XYZ file of C-alpha atoms in Angstrom:
770
model
C 19.474 26.396 -3.015
C 17.991 23.350 -1.049
C 15.705 20.856 -2.317
C 13.094 22.268 0.080
C 13.266 25.541 -1.631
C 12.879 23.932 -4.960
C 16.386 23.043 -5.959
C 17.819 19.602 -7.114
C 17.353 16.599 -5.082
C 20.124 14.148 -3.814
C 18.503 10.706 -4.620
C 20.045 7.317 -3.530
C 18.591 4.424 -5.687
C 18.877 0.925 -4.533
C 18.142 -2.498 -6.430
C 19.455 -5.870 -7.204
C 20.571 -5.616 -10.777
C 22.180 -2.512 -12.552
C 23.294 -2.712 -16.253
C 25.460 -3.538 -17.946
C 25.631 -6.353 -15.369
C 22.007 -7.526 -15.759
C 20.009 -10.532 -16.985
C 18.517 -8.549 -20.042
C 15.217 -7.707 -18.151
C 13.194 -4.612 -18.779
C 13.108 -3.654 -14.953
C 16.989 -2.859 -15.024
C 16.799 -0.891 -18.254
C 13.826 1.184 -16.827
C 15.857 1.927 -13.688
C 19.011 3.042 -15.809
C 16.853 5.094 -17.946
C 15.063 6.745 -15.117
C 18.482 7.592 -13.415
C 19.754 9.186 -16.655
C 16.648 11.345 -16.944
C 16.959 12.475 -13.186
C 20.403 13.396 -13.717
C 19.505 15.339 -17.133
C 17.060 17.277 -14.949
C 19.751 18.410 -12.561
C 19.364 15.845 -9.480
C 22.320 14.078 -7.838
C 21.793 10.454 -8.338
C 23.799 7.805 -6.690
C 23.226 3.959 -7.571
C 23.800 1.306 -4.853
C 23.576 -2.271 -6.150
C 24.821 -5.749 -5.742
C 28.247 -7.013 -6.583
C 26.744 -9.389 -9.284
C 28.886 -9.514 -12.435
C 28.195 -10.652 -15.950
C 31.370 -12.163 -17.274
C 32.607 -10.317 -20.387
C 30.972 -7.040 -19.640
C 32.720 -3.947 -18.861
C 31.367 -1.333 -16.341
C 31.922 1.291 -18.728
C 31.417 4.984 -17.848
C 29.131 4.300 -15.038
C 29.365 7.424 -12.894
C 28.532 7.051 -9.252
C 27.517 3.615 -9.156
C 28.286 1.415 -6.233
C 28.328 -2.275 -6.429
C 28.809 -3.307 -2.984
C 25.586 -5.148 -1.751
C 25.499 -8.789 -1.353
C 22.672 -10.800 -2.886
C 20.765 -13.889 -1.924
C 20.545 -15.102 -5.560
C 23.403 -16.955 -7.271
C 23.454 -18.892 -10.509
C 19.795 -18.608 -11.289
C 18.910 -19.980 -7.820
C 18.593 -19.172 -4.206
C 20.971 -21.447 -2.528
C 20.310 -22.578 1.072
C 22.644 -20.622 3.666
C 23.434 -21.091 7.271
C 21.880 -18.865 9.524
C 25.274 -17.239 10.152
C 25.888 -16.631 6.544
C 22.471 -15.057 6.271
C 23.322 -12.666 9.288
C 26.616 -11.936 7.487
C 24.790 -10.695 4.514
C 22.414 -8.633 6.333
C 24.935 -7.052 8.527
C 27.136 -6.339 5.488
C 24.070 -4.647 3.505
C 23.070 -2.908 6.620
C 26.184 -1.178 7.001
C 26.756 -0.320 3.384
C 23.397 1.435 3.435
C 24.012 3.365 6.779
C 27.356 4.390 5.217
C 25.677 5.787 1.927
C 22.999 7.600 3.945
C 25.715 9.072 5.926
C 28.162 10.119 3.535
C 25.849 11.030 0.613
C 23.001 12.356 2.853
C 20.238 11.749 0.205
C 17.057 13.615 0.375
C 14.946 10.546 -0.798
C 15.637 6.944 -1.478
C 14.342 5.067 -4.525
C 13.760 1.426 -4.172
C 13.840 -0.577 -7.354
C 13.906 -4.324 -7.881
C 14.499 -5.630 -4.253
C 13.788 -9.183 -5.041
C 16.564 -11.560 -3.212
C 18.064 -8.394 -1.462
C 17.855 -7.489 2.248
C 14.301 -6.091 2.732
C 15.696 -4.843 6.168
C 17.184 -1.947 4.230
C 13.764 -0.386 3.785
C 13.228 -0.564 7.533
C 16.615 0.876 7.972
C 15.761 4.118 5.955
C 12.482 4.196 7.610
C 13.845 4.171 11.124
C 16.298 7.076 9.956
C 13.272 9.052 8.743
C 14.657 9.082 5.262
C 11.693 9.503 2.651
C 11.408 6.818 0.154
C 9.542 5.788 -2.993
C 9.490 2.122 -3.911
C 9.015 1.565 -7.742
C 7.438 -1.693 -7.962
C 7.662 -3.267 -11.575
C 7.231 -6.908 -10.738
C 6.124 -8.809 -7.570
C 9.278 -8.250 -5.351
C 7.115 -7.129 -2.509
C 5.558 -10.589 -2.255
C 8.450 -13.076 -3.356
C 10.963 -10.826 -1.952
C 9.780 -11.916 1.461
C 10.622 -15.416 0.618
C 13.898 -15.024 -0.936
C 15.227 -12.796 1.588
C 16.361 -15.774 3.786
C 16.930 -13.523 7.037
C 13.415 -11.976 6.734
C 11.558 -15.297 5.907
C 13.231 -17.253 8.863
C 12.275 -14.712 11.218
C 8.727 -14.535 9.918
C 8.540 -18.230 10.667
C 9.566 -17.618 14.113
C 8.094 -14.080 15.405
C 9.143 -14.575 19.005
C 12.635 -14.772 18.119
C 12.580 -11.784 15.894
C 12.942 -9.111 18.408
C 15.879 -10.768 20.184
C 17.794 -11.640 16.961
C 17.481 -7.809 15.772
C 19.005 -6.636 19.077
C 21.663 -9.252 18.988
C 22.438 -8.666 15.211
C 21.909 -5.076 15.149
C 19.764 -5.561 11.970
C 16.000 -4.938 11.762
C 14.094 -8.272 11.884
C 10.973 -6.923 10.628
C 9.615 -4.327 8.156
C 6.888 -1.929 8.504
C 6.112 -1.787 4.833
C 3.073 0.552 5.198
C 5.258 3.407 6.589
C 8.486 2.271 4.775
C 7.809 3.980 1.437
C 5.336 5.359 -1.066
C 4.558 2.483 -3.491
C 4.657 3.514 -7.147
C 3.248 0.425 -9.027
C 3.858 -0.151 -12.789
C 0.226 -1.209 -13.274
C -2.971 -1.909 -11.230
C -2.516 -5.632 -11.632
C 0.958 -5.376 -9.864
C -0.741 -3.434 -7.093
C -3.800 -5.725 -6.761
C -1.246 -8.582 -6.396
C 0.660 -7.108 -3.772
C -2.704 -6.361 -1.934
C -3.941 -9.582 -2.471
C -0.951 -11.151 -0.766
C -1.705 -9.281 2.468
C 0.873 -6.749 2.239
C -0.086 -3.254 3.994
C 0.636 -0.795 1.385
C -2.094 1.732 1.375
C 0.041 4.632 0.111
C 0.279 3.870 -3.661
C 0.140 5.265 -7.012
C 0.279 3.958 -10.713
C 3.257 4.921 -12.811
C 3.296 2.954 -16.074
C 6.638 2.644 -17.503
C 6.794 3.584 -21.300
C 8.803 3.255 -24.371
C 11.830 5.021 -25.683
C 10.938 7.663 -28.273
C 13.434 5.961 -30.816
C 10.520 3.158 -31.281
C 7.946 5.866 -32.564
C 9.524 5.821 -36.054
C 6.710 3.934 -37.705
C 7.524 2.388 -40.787
C 5.065 1.524 -43.616
C 3.360 -2.111 -43.462
C 4.802 -4.411 -45.896
C 2.639 -6.841 -47.864
C 1.783 -9.803 -45.576
C 4.402 -12.636 -45.838
C 3.661 -14.382 -42.405
C 6.764 -13.032 -40.515
C 6.022 -13.405 -36.916
C 8.238 -11.842 -33.942
C 8.604 -12.717 -30.506
C 10.693 -10.375 -28.167
C 11.315 -11.242 -24.583
C 13.271 -13.968 -22.499
C 12.901 -17.497 -23.589
C 10.763 -18.684 -20.625
C 7.712 -20.915 -20.336
C 5.791 -18.440 -18.214
C 5.962 -16.201 -21.345
C 4.016 -18.558 -23.618
C 6.888 -19.066 -26.344
C 6.057 -22.570 -26.517
C 2.220 -21.787 -27.324
C 3.724 -19.468 -30.254
C 5.743 -22.418 -31.616
C 2.944 -24.756 -31.459
C 0.573 -22.163 -33.183
C 3.298 -21.862 -35.920
C 2.833 -25.394 -36.790
C -0.943 -24.797 -37.714
C -0.185 -21.960 -39.934
C 0.786 -22.027 -43.657
C 4.369 -23.296 -44.397
C 5.342 -19.762 -45.369
C 4.856 -18.523 -41.894
C 7.865 -17.935 -39.802
C 8.680 -17.068 -36.025
C 11.682 -15.150 -35.149
C 12.578 -15.052 -31.465
C 14.767 -12.247 -30.095
C 15.649 -12.722 -26.477
C 18.079 -14.832 -24.118
C 17.259 -17.327 -21.506
C 18.704 -20.426 -19.590
C 20.343 -23.032 -21.819
C 17.867 -25.573 -20.652
C 14.896 -23.380 -21.660
C 16.427 -22.701 -25.111
C 16.901 -26.202 -25.704
C 13.567 -27.161 -24.578
C 12.106 -24.678 -27.029
C 14.087 -26.289 -30.068
C 12.679 -29.745 -28.939
C 9.153 -28.225 -29.102
C 9.914 -26.993 -32.544
C 11.260 -30.234 -33.658
C 8.431 -32.178 -32.232
C 5.779 -29.904 -34.066
C 7.727 -30.245 -37.453
C 8.572 -26.403 -37.738
C 12.185 -26.396 -36.487
C 13.330 -24.812 -39.815
C 10.873 -21.927 -39.381
C 11.812 -21.048 -35.914
C 14.758 -18.592 -35.780
C 16.319 -18.166 -32.273
C 18.542 -14.932 -32.776
C 19.245 -14.542 -29.102
C 19.606 -11.114 -27.236
C 19.775 -8.020 -29.335
C 20.696 -4.338 -28.269
C 17.962 -1.780 -27.788
C 19.160 -0.162 -30.742
C 18.581 -3.085 -33.092
C 14.964 -3.772 -31.960
C 13.270 -0.942 -34.045
C 14.561 -2.620 -37.139
C 13.496 -5.932 -35.888
C 10.023 -4.762 -35.476
C 9.876 -3.194 -38.903
C 10.870 -6.396 -40.543
C 7.938 -8.318 -39.105
C 4.258 -8.617 -40.074
C 2.952 -8.970 -36.537
C 4.074 -9.416 -33.126
C 3.155 -11.950 -30.728
C 2.813 -11.610 -26.983
C 1.686 -14.950 -25.783
C 2.544 -14.338 -21.911
C 0.634 -16.990 -19.674
C 1.778 -15.502 -16.251
C 0.428 -12.268 -14.898
C 3.035 -9.994 -16.660
C 3.355 -6.960 -14.576
C 3.238 -4.585 -17.374
C 4.747 -5.444 -20.792
C 6.620 -2.974 -23.087
C 7.034 -5.139 -26.180
C 3.481 -4.636 -27.387
C 3.860 -1.000 -27.026
C 7.052 -1.069 -28.826
C 5.552 -2.932 -31.656
C 2.596 -0.475 -31.789
C 4.952 2.381 -32.008
C 6.477 0.723 -35.160
C 3.141 0.387 -36.637
C 2.922 -3.436 -36.133
C -0.099 -5.349 -35.124
C 0.021 -7.203 -32.051
C -1.499 -10.622 -31.149
C -1.534 -11.018 -27.315
C -3.071 -12.772 -24.273
C -3.758 -9.426 -22.545
C -2.702 -10.915 -19.198
C -1.649 -8.973 -16.230
C -0.665 -5.182 -16.602
C -0.776 -5.355 -20.451
C -4.774 -5.719 -19.881
C -4.591 -2.084 -19.004
C -3.861 -0.811 -22.453
C -4.613 -3.865 -24.934
C -8.201 -3.687 -26.160
C -9.385 -6.526 -28.353
C -10.358 -5.386 -32.003
C -9.423 -1.918 -31.346
C -5.687 -1.800 -30.860
C -4.677 -5.294 -30.683
C -6.035 -9.227 -31.170
C -6.452 -11.158 -27.943
C -6.593 -14.861 -27.382
C -6.659 -17.338 -24.261
C -3.351 -17.843 -22.927
C -1.888 -21.361 -23.734
C -4.563 -21.855 -26.663
C -2.283 -22.458 -29.750
C -5.239 -22.893 -31.754
C -6.691 -19.701 -30.834
C -3.355 -17.759 -31.705
C -3.246 -19.398 -35.139
C -6.699 -18.305 -35.786
C -6.149 -14.687 -34.814
C -2.955 -14.623 -36.926
C -5.035 -15.795 -39.864
C -7.487 -13.077 -39.301
C -4.713 -10.711 -39.543
C -3.448 -12.043 -42.770
C -6.820 -12.211 -44.487
C -7.956 -8.633 -43.538
C -5.609 -5.729 -44.675
C -8.321 -3.362 -43.208
C -8.053 -4.969 -39.987
C -4.296 -4.535 -39.838
C -4.709 -0.897 -40.733
C -7.075 -0.157 -38.024
C -5.077 -1.987 -35.493
C -2.035 0.136 -36.659
C -3.688 3.612 -36.178
C -5.021 2.669 -32.738
C -1.619 1.228 -31.830
C 0.159 4.157 -32.614
C -2.121 6.276 -30.578
C -1.806 3.991 -27.793
C 2.094 3.914 -27.868
C 2.368 7.775 -27.858
C 0.459 7.835 -24.617
C 2.952 5.389 -22.890
C 6.485 6.947 -23.544
C 9.442 6.966 -21.290
C 9.014 10.525 -20.751
C 5.736 10.162 -19.138
C 7.345 7.758 -16.838
C 10.337 9.693 -16.053
C 8.260 12.658 -15.176
C 6.288 10.365 -12.879
C 9.295 9.122 -11.175
C 10.639 12.733 -10.618
C 7.357 13.905 -9.380
C 7.026 11.037 -6.833
C 10.736 11.505 -5.572
C 10.027 15.251 -5.192
C 6.616 14.912 -3.377
C 8.331 12.302 -1.014
C 11.442 14.486 -0.331
C 9.283 17.736 0.336
C 6.413 16.287 2.381
C 6.753 17.186 5.961
C 7.869 14.044 7.985
C 5.503 13.037 10.825
C 5.851 9.715 12.695
C 6.763 7.821 9.556
C 8.345 8.689 6.409
C 6.922 11.344 3.977
C 4.104 10.091 1.974
C 2.874 11.056 -1.786
C -0.679 11.691 -2.558
C -1.992 8.870 -4.808
C -1.585 9.297 -8.542
C 0.541 12.575 -8.291
C 3.113 10.848 -10.534
C 0.578 10.387 -13.323
C -0.664 13.956 -13.047
C 2.809 15.411 -13.068
C 3.186 13.562 -16.364
C 0.498 15.237 -17.879
C -2.044 12.304 -17.654
C -5.263 12.067 -15.471
C -5.401 9.515 -12.951
C -7.541 7.244 -14.952
C -5.969 7.926 -18.299
C -4.333 4.728 -18.720
C -7.400 2.420 -17.731
C -9.056 0.431 -20.429
C -12.305 1.357 -21.737
C -13.951 -1.789 -19.811
C -12.093 -0.874 -16.886
C -13.420 2.646 -16.843
C -16.979 1.381 -17.582
C -16.949 -1.121 -14.942
C -15.600 1.539 -12.344
C -18.399 3.885 -13.434
C -21.157 1.550 -13.024
C -19.991 0.509 -9.593
C -19.911 3.959 -8.144
C -20.981 6.848 -10.447
C -20.026 10.152 -9.494
C -23.480 11.455 -9.604
C -25.115 8.618 -8.147
C -26.585 8.683 -4.646
C -24.429 6.517 -2.337
C -26.024 4.319 0.248
C -23.307 5.014 2.808
C -20.931 7.668 3.592
C -17.672 7.007 5.323
C -16.168 9.762 7.491
C -12.471 10.103 8.028
C -10.719 12.979 9.748
C -7.438 14.400 8.051
C -4.951 14.485 10.896
C -1.308 15.433 10.618
C -0.013 11.877 9.853
C -0.896 11.580 6.028
C 0.117 8.042 5.944
C -2.509 6.983 8.446
C -4.983 8.690 6.306
C -3.850 6.792 3.194
C -3.730 3.564 5.172
C -7.461 4.031 5.805
C -8.311 5.034 2.395
C -6.510 2.213 1.010
C -8.648 -0.310 2.925
C -11.680 1.396 1.746
C -10.354 0.860 -1.627
C -10.581 -2.920 -1.171
C -14.165 -3.073 0.058
C -16.485 -5.737 -1.325
C -19.305 -3.329 -1.485
C -19.945 -0.424 -3.801
C -22.381 2.623 -3.744
C -20.479 4.452 -1.028
C -18.574 7.793 -0.746
C -15.618 8.921 1.568
C -15.659 12.175 3.234
C -12.363 13.359 4.473
C -12.920 16.255 7.080
C -10.665 19.058 8.179
C -7.006 18.933 8.035
C -3.967 20.272 9.813
C -4.635 23.529 11.206
C -8.201 23.423 9.891
C -10.666 26.009 11.488
C -7.889 28.277 12.802
C -8.532 30.762 10.262
C -12.347 31.002 10.039
C -12.769 27.654 8.689
C -11.022 28.259 5.480
C -11.925 25.729 2.779
C -9.858 22.640 2.393
C -8.590 22.131 -1.221
C -9.707 19.100 -2.875
C -7.159 18.518 -5.714
C -8.573 16.387 -8.666
C -5.502 14.312 -8.911
C -5.845 13.426 -5.137
C -9.531 12.668 -5.166
C -9.478 10.826 -8.460
C -7.103 8.214 -7.623
C -9.580 6.155 -5.559
C -12.512 3.631 -6.834
C -15.108 5.690 -4.660
C -16.332 9.090 -4.730
C -13.961 11.139 -2.337
C -14.656 14.649 -1.038
C -12.785 16.846 1.278
C -14.697 19.320 3.426
C -13.526 22.034 5.781
C -14.440 22.040 9.401
C -15.712 25.252 11.281
C -13.313 24.835 14.199
C -10.242 23.114 15.217
C -10.096 19.477 16.587
C -11.490 16.168 15.235
C -14.825 16.844 16.741
C -15.535 19.678 14.502
C -14.239 17.715 11.557
C -16.515 14.814 12.227
C -19.487 17.062 12.601
C -18.719 18.643 9.272
C -18.344 15.219 7.726
C -21.455 13.764 8.674
C -23.467 17.106 7.686
C -21.659 16.894 4.319
C -22.866 13.266 3.636
C -24.970 12.498 0.796
C -25.914 9.075 2.020
C -28.745 8.324 4.668
C -26.261 6.132 6.449
C -23.054 7.534 8.245
C -20.035 5.101 8.878
C -17.444 7.009 11.359
C -13.976 5.441 11.140
C -10.863 6.461 12.995
C -8.241 7.764 10.791
C -5.337 5.108 10.602
C -7.899 2.376 11.052
C -7.877 -0.387 8.533
C -11.420 -1.652 7.668
C -11.601 -5.202 6.710
C -12.794 -5.800 2.915
C -16.414 -6.623 4.225
C -17.041 -3.759 6.803
C -18.846 -1.634 4.415
C -21.041 -4.550 3.545
C -21.777 -5.713 6.770
C -23.042 -2.418 8.077
C -25.170 -1.674 4.966
C -26.678 -5.401 5.467
C -27.511 -4.839 9.244
C -29.096 -1.333 8.542
C -31.110 -2.920 5.640
C -32.617 -5.428 8.282
C -33.109 -2.486 10.699
C -34.200 0.396 8.895
C -35.444 2.424 11.843
C -33.655 5.705 12.320
C -33.067 4.808 15.993
C -30.913 1.962 15.297
C -27.230 2.157 15.090
C -24.285 -0.637 14.612
C -21.140 -0.794 16.532
C -18.324 -2.515 14.905
C -15.220 -4.108 16.476
C -11.888 -2.398 16.894
C -9.124 -4.956 17.103
C -5.021 -4.995 16.741
C -3.393 -5.540 13.543
C -2.906 -9.189 13.007
C 0.761 -9.776 14.122
C 1.265 -6.422 15.774
C 3.341 -6.340 18.853
C 1.232 -4.815 21.523
C 2.887 -3.077 24.198
C 1.304 -3.060 27.893
C 0.788 0.727 27.492
C -1.039 0.160 24.314
C -3.326 -2.529 25.844
C -4.193 -0.512 28.929
C -5.237 2.458 26.981
C -7.237 0.335 24.636
C -9.079 -1.121 27.721
C -10.193 2.490 28.258
C -11.012 3.647 24.988
C -12.528 0.392 23.247
C -13.865 -1.799 26.234
C -15.549 -4.815 24.917
C -19.358 -4.133 25.605
C -21.769 -6.530 27.096
C -24.162 -7.728 24.265
C -27.432 -8.758 25.027
C -29.685 -10.478 22.109
C -27.196 -8.538 19.724
C -27.550 -5.185 21.383
C -24.777 -3.171 22.978
C -25.315 -0.304 25.425
C -25.464 3.036 23.587
C -22.781 4.394 26.016
C -20.084 2.004 24.420
C -20.384 4.171 21.191
C -16.953 5.080 19.639
C -16.483 6.890 16.391
C -13.453 4.784 15.567
C -16.157 2.178 14.138
C -19.820 2.992 14.273
C -22.619 3.497 11.870
C -25.578 5.764 12.446
C -28.360 6.929 10.493
C -28.213 10.693 9.206
C -31.697 11.283 10.539
C -30.800 10.472 14.201
C -27.682 12.452 13.975
C -29.789 15.542 12.737
C -32.219 14.948 15.685
C -29.486 15.471 18.437
C -27.767 18.167 16.139
C -24.629 16.052 15.873
C -21.483 16.540 17.969
C -20.972 19.240 20.322
C -17.624 20.471 19.156
C -18.059 23.818 21.184
C -17.630 21.950 24.422
C -15.621 18.992 23.273
C -12.748 19.545 21.138
C -11.786 15.792 21.071
C -12.007 13.959 24.476
C -15.553 13.122 25.760
C -17.249 13.909 22.452
C -18.259 10.416 21.771
C -19.595 9.934 25.369
C -21.523 13.229 25.185
C -23.095 12.175 21.878
C -23.946 8.881 23.292
C -25.707 10.321 26.050
C -27.949 12.409 23.904
C -28.628 9.570 21.411
C -29.838 7.349 24.236
C -32.125 10.139 25.500
C -33.568 9.983 21.818
C -34.290 6.279 22.161
C -31.178 5.168 19.953
C -30.467 1.257 20.030
C -26.961 0.200 19.292
C -26.544 -3.277 17.679
C -23.380 -5.196 17.376
C -22.225 -5.342 13.651
C -21.112 -9.070 14.074
C -18.021 -9.808 12.009
C -17.255 -6.089 10.994
C -13.724 -5.238 12.285
C -11.314 -2.442 11.818
C -7.750 -2.900 12.751
C -5.451 -0.441 14.302
C -1.803 -0.287 15.216
C -0.255 0.183 18.647
C 2.411 2.585 19.362
C 1.108 5.006 22.032
C 3.482 6.737 24.173
C 3.555 8.269 27.658
C 4.417 11.626 26.312
C 1.564 11.808 24.007
C -0.734 10.795 26.829
C 0.501 13.404 29.173
C 0.039 15.938 26.490
C -3.558 15.159 26.151
C -4.272 15.167 29.895
C -5.206 19.025 30.041
C -7.798 18.446 27.361
C -9.228 15.171 28.930
C -9.656 16.929 32.426
C -11.410 19.671 31.098
C -13.682 17.322 28.863
C -14.627 15.410 32.030
C -15.530 18.584 34.107
C -17.693 19.720 31.386
C -19.420 16.457 30.926
C -20.144 16.407 34.739
C -21.368 20.018 34.548
C -23.744 19.154 31.882
C -25.217 16.053 33.642
C -25.041 16.623 37.470
C -26.110 13.103 38.196
C -22.672 11.907 37.045
C -19.331 11.726 39.121
C -16.130 12.800 37.985
C -15.112 9.176 37.525
C -11.663 9.714 36.190
C -10.991 12.137 38.798
C -11.610 9.824 41.229
C -9.656 7.038 39.938
C -6.704 9.464 39.641
C -7.016 10.405 43.374
C -6.849 6.890 44.484
C -4.022 5.992 42.221
C -1.911 9.004 43.138
C -2.405 8.256 46.819
C -1.334 4.600 46.123
C 1.647 5.673 44.185
C 3.224 4.213 40.873
C 5.876 1.881 42.291
C 8.777 0.554 40.349
C 6.682 -0.833 37.608
C 8.412 -4.198 37.746
C 4.944 -5.654 36.648
C 5.156 -3.828 33.249
C 8.347 -5.866 32.332
C 6.493 -8.996 33.230
C 3.437 -8.110 31.346
C 5.208 -8.118 28.232
C 5.921 -11.895 28.551
C 3.328 -13.188 30.670
C -0.575 -13.146 29.096
C -3.333 -12.339 31.457
C -4.899 -15.638 31.028
C -2.005 -17.326 32.834
C -3.166 -19.043 35.802
C -2.462 -17.414 39.014
C 0.443 -15.311 37.884
C -1.092 -13.538 34.881
C -4.020 -11.801 36.615
C -1.726 -10.444 39.436
C 0.774 -9.114 36.816
C -1.680 -7.229 34.831
C -3.637 -5.811 37.690
C -0.345 -4.349 38.862
C 0.569 -3.108 35.344
C -3.039 -1.266 35.059
C -2.399 0.335 38.475
C 1.027 1.246 37.716
C 0.016 3.254 34.466
C -2.921 4.836 36.289
C -0.749 5.995 39.091
C 1.988 7.137 36.604
C -0.432 9.635 34.807
C -2.500 10.462 37.999
C -0.547 13.456 39.208
C -0.468 15.119 35.838
C -4.096 14.493 35.444
C -5.103 16.083 38.818
C -2.807 19.022 38.217
C -4.785 19.615 34.829
C -8.019 19.125 36.536
C -7.460 21.369 39.430
C -9.726 21.564 42.245
C -13.384 20.863 41.354
C -16.804 19.695 42.184
C -16.955 15.777 42.115
C -20.532 15.904 41.024
C -23.630 15.210 42.842
C -24.601 11.900 42.015
C -23.314 8.716 40.474
C -22.719 7.564 37.064
C -25.639 5.495 35.554
C -25.277 1.904 36.042
C -24.932 1.254 32.424
C -21.910 3.743 32.269
C -20.108 2.082 35.055
C -17.682 0.263 32.815
C -18.225 2.466 29.641
C -15.244 4.370 28.134
C -13.801 6.961 30.380
C -14.811 10.435 29.251
C -11.237 11.679 29.388
C -10.362 9.037 26.468
C -13.602 8.321 24.781
């Protein structure tokens, strides 16, 4: 039985450190436990990791672990290397991955910690259309772009990237958005990735959990002042704060530290203890095995988690809670998602030793407080076990492997992992977070704006648009995803709206079916289902800047008249490489309209980025989906809106970004529908001429030529004096002539129309592409 039929998966997992040759971090242990759980479920799992070795540790019975990758990290640093040394690492790692993909033939790749590894590996798998899930348990998506010397060097010189990639045979850039589904360990980690500008819209949250062995709660002993710290000895972990707080507590209080660290850090901690006069009360035990930790927790009166940095998640408080021990913590980073002050833990400000000492004193003086924290902590720990996480890992990998591949890798609906693990998408949110989210966009509140997207075949494009809407600065809006693959072909069958899929976003999200095939019918169904008085149409795959919704709401608040719309800007993704063909087509689909006193002509309307009052859409009865399946629908709507007196203002500053990547084959496939759209548009309005047909006739007569200007256009901007204008004029003529015969063949003989286009329409979008 194959995996597509429900059989086991072949999973290739890749990361930088795999036990026993690790640094004692939780990430590596979580990875190994997940591999063991997948194998126990019957999946075939292979591990590909670096050749890093810890002296004195044996490999043991590893089983299908390949330690063949090379790492930029060495001796707790990232030493400088020559470009040739960097290239050697990249070529070696790329060859190793390709070998594994060829011989092992995985159904799906699981990326684990990739910090300091070749990020080009993600792009290599993407280009081979191998589905992938990236498990992000720290900020490797952000710092990995700096520690991967090859990637960092070419980011600084993007003009050299293409040439370097061709010469080296190694990808120079990574399309992160399409490379994987990203399962973040916490919302804090995901927010950090988004805040760093990473385009990773296809995400879910999969909290790592504790081993069941920690759930052996022991009775609480009488308070004796024994405090425990578990984790690496690192200033970012706040261990020095714990030592300073100890000096402010009674002499009977002690601090036991379990964890390893660099020699310099350990010596600095000893010096801190001597400086504050409590060296004899600080016990540094070094690293301990996982099997020894439950007994260590049981021997403590309380566990301190004084981290000062944004900890991605934090298993230590959960392990302590599982053993029935109260936790005193800062609640920074991911731990804020399950630590609740006064309910299951006591929180204090990071770096504040006096506050930490005060909270420990509260515990010492209040047995009833310790009992309350103990009971709530046990409940929290039981909701975050490793079994939940392992189920989430398996669900994400299965969803990726079995999803149909389109233009990018398979995608995973958000929060499918948490649902598969038996949790609701929001079950892990803290109470304050749930309250804040509910106040921002209550499910039963009337939204001020309805954003309409069309569900096409490319699910990654849809999730990219939804991810951008999730980061909007405005609240009180809903999102409607209309239609879907094959929708309307069976009498408008209802599109399912799974709770797991809809509940993953910070806004109300609904799926609505359309009454017929094509994007026009879907958009028409979308605005009719809208609850808000204002409808914002966005192109699927377009990434809205964070202030887009706010800017449209503000403009319509200043112009409440129903007959006022707002046209936003459509731009290329920053840093995208725009081919001449992409630019040529964009000039026809999204021409820059002339703006007079803030007002653009109505005929420049494009549903890739426009907002209209629902009332005016009702006046014109929406889109004409019966005549215009896709092409020509926007221009037809614009004409009818103009007849009803619509003014289309320019929404200054509101921008959505789209990606290049159109192909001549895709354009040729759309020509029959485009030709039919123009014929119907002219038939409806006899004063128009078949403008695209006329252009095609002239271009076909002139011929396409050899297209040498296209090659020059890749390197010569149009603004280049003398040469630029000539090159781009010939480039436009070449593409028009190249597609003209196919367009004319699809159009067939027909009436050119009895009149002329209106003057305002002379440079508006072509009806065949609008």
